[in-house]
Short mmCIF file of C-alpha atoms and ligand atoms in Angstrom, two decimals:
data_model
loop_
_atom_site.label_atom_id
_atom_site.label_comp_id
_atom_site.label_asym_id
_atom_site.label_seq_id
_atom_site.Cartn_x
_atom_site.Cartn_y
_atom_site.Cartn_z
CA UNK N 462 0.00 0.00 0.00
CA UNK N 463 1.41 3.41 -0.90
CA UNK N 464 1.07 6.38 1.43
CA UNK N 465 1.63 10.10 1.08
CA UNK N 466 5.05 9.51 2.62
CA UNK N 467 6.11 7.55 -0.47
CA UNK N 468 5.92 10.78 -2.44
CA UNK N 469 7.21 13.26 0.14
CA UNK N 470 10.09 11.18 1.56
CA UNK N 471 13.57 10.99 0.11
CA UNK N 472 14.53 7.48 -1.08
CA UNK N 473 15.71 5.35 1.82
CA UNK N 474 19.11 4.79 0.18
CA UNK N 475 19.74 8.55 0.30
CA UNK N 476 18.70 8.84 3.93
CA UNK N 477 20.87 5.88 4.93
CA UNK N 478 23.76 7.45 3.00
CA UNK N 479 23.18 10.78 4.75
CA UNK N 480 23.32 9.00 8.11
CA UNK N 481 26.54 7.22 7.22
CA UNK N 482 28.08 10.48 5.98
CA UNK N 483 27.24 12.15 9.28
CA UNK N 484 28.87 9.33 11.21
CA UNK N 485 31.83 9.56 8.81
CA UNK N 486 32.26 13.26 9.56
CA UNK N 487 32.32 12.62 13.29
CA UNK N 488 34.74 9.73 12.88
CA UNK N 489 37.01 11.81 10.72
CA UNK N 490 37.14 14.63 13.20
CA UNK N 491 37.45 12.47 16.32
CA UNK N 492 38.89 9.10 15.42
CA UNK N 493 42.40 10.38 14.95
CA UNK N 494 42.56 12.59 18.02
CA UNK N 495 45.01 10.18 19.55
CA UNK N 496 47.43 10.90 16.73
CA UNK N 497 47.68 14.64 17.26
CA UNK N 498 50.57 14.50 19.77
CA UNK N 499 52.67 13.12 16.93
CA UNK N 500 51.49 15.95 14.70
CA UNK N 501 49.60 13.66 12.33
CA UNK N 502 46.71 15.26 10.46
CA UNK N 503 43.42 13.39 9.87
CA UNK N 504 44.42 12.77 6.23
CA UNK N 505 47.81 11.41 7.25
CA UNK N 506 46.16 9.31 9.95
CA UNK N 507 43.70 7.90 7.44
CA UNK N 508 46.61 7.01 5.14
CA UNK N 509 48.34 5.21 8.01
CA UNK N 510 45.17 3.18 8.53
CA UNK N 511 45.00 2.23 4.85
CA UNK N 512 48.65 1.22 4.82
CA UNK N 513 48.11 -0.89 7.91
CA UNK N 514 45.44 -2.90 6.11
CA UNK N 515 47.40 -3.26 2.85
CA UNK N 516 49.82 -6.13 2.85
CA UNK N 517 52.95 -5.13 0.92
CA UNK N 518 52.13 -1.42 1.00
CA UNK N 519 50.31 0.82 -1.47
CA UNK N 520 51.27 2.98 -4.41
CA UNK N 521 50.95 6.74 -4.13
CA UNK N 522 48.21 6.69 -6.76
CA UNK N 523 46.22 4.07 -4.82
CA UNK N 524 46.43 6.11 -1.63
CA UNK N 525 45.32 9.27 -3.46
CA UNK N 526 42.34 7.49 -4.98
CA UNK N 527 41.30 5.77 -1.72
CA UNK N 528 41.49 9.06 0.17
CA UNK N 529 39.77 10.97 -2.62
CA UNK N 530 42.58 13.54 -2.85
CA UNK N 531 44.89 14.69 -5.66
CA UNK N 532 48.22 13.00 -6.29
CA UNK N 533 50.22 16.13 -5.24
CA UNK N 534 48.26 16.35 -1.96
CA UNK N 535 48.84 12.64 -1.33
CA UNK N 536 52.51 13.11 -2.13
CA UNK N 537 52.80 15.97 0.40
CA UNK N 538 51.04 13.89 3.07
CA UNK N 539 53.29 10.87 2.45
CA UNK N 540 56.43 13.03 2.48
CA UNK N 541 55.37 14.43 5.85
CA UNK N 542 54.86 10.89 7.20
CA UNK N 543 58.22 9.80 5.78
CA UNK N 544 59.93 12.77 7.47
CA UNK N 545 58.38 11.69 10.77
CA UNK N 546 59.79 8.19 10.22
CA UNK N 547 56.33 6.61 10.02
CA UNK N 548 56.42 5.59 6.35
CA UNK N 549 59.11 4.39 3.96
CA UNK N 550 59.14 4.95 0.23
CA UNK N 551 60.50 2.40 -2.22
CA UNK N 552 60.42 2.02 -6.00
CA UNK N 553 57.08 0.54 -7.08
CA UNK N 554 56.37 -2.31 -9.50
CA UNK N 555 55.67 0.09 -12.37
CA UNK N 556 58.32 2.41 -13.85
CA UNK N 557 58.65 5.70 -11.88
CA UNK N 558 56.00 4.56 -9.37
CA UNK N 559 56.49 4.74 -5.61
CA UNK N 560 55.42 2.13 -3.09
CA UNK N 561 54.74 3.17 0.49
CA UNK N 562 54.72 1.02 3.58
CA UNK N 563 54.73 1.55 7.33
CA UNK N 564 57.81 1.56 9.49
CA UNK N 565 57.54 -0.15 12.87
CA UNK N 566 56.85 3.30 14.39
CA UNK N 567 54.11 3.84 11.78
CA UNK N 568 52.63 0.42 12.59
CA UNK N 569 52.55 1.24 16.28
CA UNK N 570 50.93 4.63 15.73
CA UNK N 571 48.36 3.23 13.28
CA UNK N 572 47.49 0.44 15.73
CA UNK N 573 47.16 2.90 18.59
CA UNK N 574 45.02 5.42 16.77
CA UNK N 575 42.83 3.08 14.74
CA UNK N 576 41.12 1.60 17.77
CA UNK N 577 37.40 2.12 17.68
CA UNK N 578 36.42 5.43 19.17
CA UNK N 579 34.58 4.80 22.42
CA UNK N 580 31.69 7.08 21.47
CA UNK N 581 30.87 4.91 18.46
CA UNK N 582 31.25 1.53 20.14
CA UNK N 583 29.14 2.84 23.05
CA UNK N 584 26.40 3.75 20.55
CA UNK N 585 26.58 0.32 18.88
CA UNK N 586 26.32 -1.31 22.32
CA UNK N 587 22.90 0.31 22.79
CA UNK N 588 21.54 -1.88 19.96
CA UNK N 589 19.95 -5.25 20.72
CA UNK N 590 22.21 -8.25 19.93
CA UNK N 591 20.03 -9.12 16.90
CA UNK N 592 20.27 -5.51 15.68
CA UNK N 593 24.05 -5.58 16.06
CA UNK N 594 24.21 -8.80 14.03
CA UNK N 595 21.92 -7.35 11.35
CA UNK N 596 24.06 -4.20 11.20
CA UNK N 597 27.23 -6.27 10.88
CA UNK N 598 25.65 -8.25 8.06
CA UNK N 599 24.62 -5.05 6.27
CA UNK N 600 28.11 -3.59 6.73
CA UNK N 601 29.67 -6.73 5.25
CA UNK N 602 27.45 -6.32 2.18
CA UNK N 603 28.24 -2.62 1.88
CA UNK N 604 31.98 -3.23 2.17
CA UNK N 605 31.77 -6.06 -0.36
CA UNK N 606 29.91 -3.79 -2.82
CA UNK N 607 32.49 -1.01 -2.42
CA UNK N 608 35.28 -3.54 -2.76
CA UNK N 609 33.75 -4.78 -6.03
CA UNK N 610 33.52 -1.19 -7.34
CA UNK N 611 37.11 -0.49 -6.36
CA UNK N 612 36.16 2.21 -3.85
CA UNK N 613 37.96 0.55 -0.94
CA UNK N 614 40.90 -1.85 -0.85
CA UNK N 615 40.25 -5.58 -0.72
CA UNK N 616 39.18 -6.58 2.78
CA UNK N 617 39.98 -9.91 4.38
CA UNK N 618 36.39 -10.78 5.24
CA UNK N 619 34.92 -14.21 5.93
CA UNK N 620 32.45 -13.86 3.05
CA UNK N 621 35.29 -13.64 0.52
CA UNK N 622 37.44 -16.36 2.09
CA UNK N 623 38.24 -19.71 0.58
CA UNK N 624 37.61 -21.38 3.96
CA UNK N 625 34.09 -19.95 4.31
CA UNK N 626 31.29 -22.55 4.09
CA UNK N 627 28.03 -20.56 4.16
CA UNK N 628 24.95 -22.33 5.51
CA UNK N 629 26.78 -25.59 6.09
CA UNK N 630 24.61 -26.11 9.20
CA UNK N 631 21.15 -24.89 8.15
CA UNK N 632 18.54 -24.32 10.83
CA UNK N 633 21.09 -23.70 13.59
CA UNK N 634 22.23 -20.51 15.36
CA UNK N 635 25.66 -21.00 13.81
CA UNK N 636 24.84 -21.96 10.21
CA UNK N 637 28.26 -21.23 8.67
CA UNK N 638 31.51 -23.11 8.97
CA UNK N 639 35.17 -22.13 8.87
CA UNK N 640 37.05 -24.95 7.17
CA UNK N 641 40.36 -23.65 8.50
CA UNK N 642 39.58 -24.03 12.19
CA UNK N 643 36.82 -26.59 11.48
CA UNK N 644 34.19 -24.81 13.57
CA UNK N 645 30.67 -23.48 13.02
CA UNK N 646 29.82 -19.79 13.35
CA UNK N 647 26.96 -17.38 12.79
CA UNK N 648 26.51 -14.00 11.14
CA UNK N 649 27.32 -12.34 14.45
CA UNK N 650 30.81 -13.88 14.26
CA UNK N 651 31.59 -12.67 10.72
CA UNK N 652 35.02 -11.11 10.54
CA UNK N 653 35.80 -7.95 8.62
CA UNK N 654 39.52 -8.64 8.86
CA UNK N 655 41.04 -12.07 9.46
CA UNK N 656 44.75 -12.78 9.44
CA UNK N 657 44.14 -16.31 8.09
CA UNK N 658 41.95 -15.14 5.22
CA UNK N 659 42.73 -16.65 1.81
CA UNK N 660 40.80 -15.09 -1.09
CA UNK N 661 38.11 -17.30 -2.63
CA UNK N 662 38.49 -18.04 -6.33
CA UNK N 663 35.20 -16.39 -7.28
CA UNK N 664 32.03 -14.87 -5.83
CA UNK N 665 30.18 -18.19 -5.43
CA UNK N 666 30.60 -18.41 -1.63
CA UNK N 667 29.60 -14.78 -1.14
CA UNK N 668 26.54 -15.21 -3.34
CA UNK N 669 25.58 -18.34 -1.40
CA UNK N 670 25.79 -16.40 1.87
CA UNK N 671 24.08 -13.28 0.52
S1 SF4 T 1125 39.84 -18.34 7.87
FE1 SF4 T 1125 39.21 -16.40 8.84
S2 SF4 T 1125 38.22 -15.26 7.17
FE2 SF4 T 1125 38.35 -17.41 6.51
S3 SF4 T 1125 36.34 -18.25 7.09
FE3 SF4 T 1125 37.81 -18.72 8.75
S4 SF4 T 1125 37.53 -17.02 10.22
FE4 SF4 T 1125 36.60 -16.36 8.27
#
């Protein structure tokens, strides 16, 4: 049944996006507060976080595109981090390209400052367990979609892992199975980053889960 609100309300995708953008603004302004004693700007802090997730480092171009900034701005930010001893530059795989990776000091700072801000985890804690699981599931799908479009780097998530066996135990609270540790798990256990992750050959497992 349609109501007047179907015509006077913005599409739900736009309202959800607006909500996420608002949270993103707060995160951007607050999440890196812990880095300020080292003189790291939010952009530099964000770059440290990206480098921490990227095995083998990232090219300057990749960092610029992930941060949504120009190559010269990315270059300035990376030079500042290199001067602070947080990042090292090395010749990239392509001619004249530069690969960037974290030093041990950069790793430590990225680990320290990328912890979840308490204000956000406190807000998530106010949700019911089922709501938290549903939100996690939605986030996994969003991240997967952005990964497929190239808007974020590849994430080591369960749903894209070769060891993931979706719905191996149907009708139970833990319907999925991890073939690596040989144990069942549910949506609430889905990992966004797993050190043991091995990329699946195709999207079949993700589609099965989705
Ligand atoms: S190895 Fe890690 S990412 Fe892969 S299914 Fe098991 S827990 Fe998930």
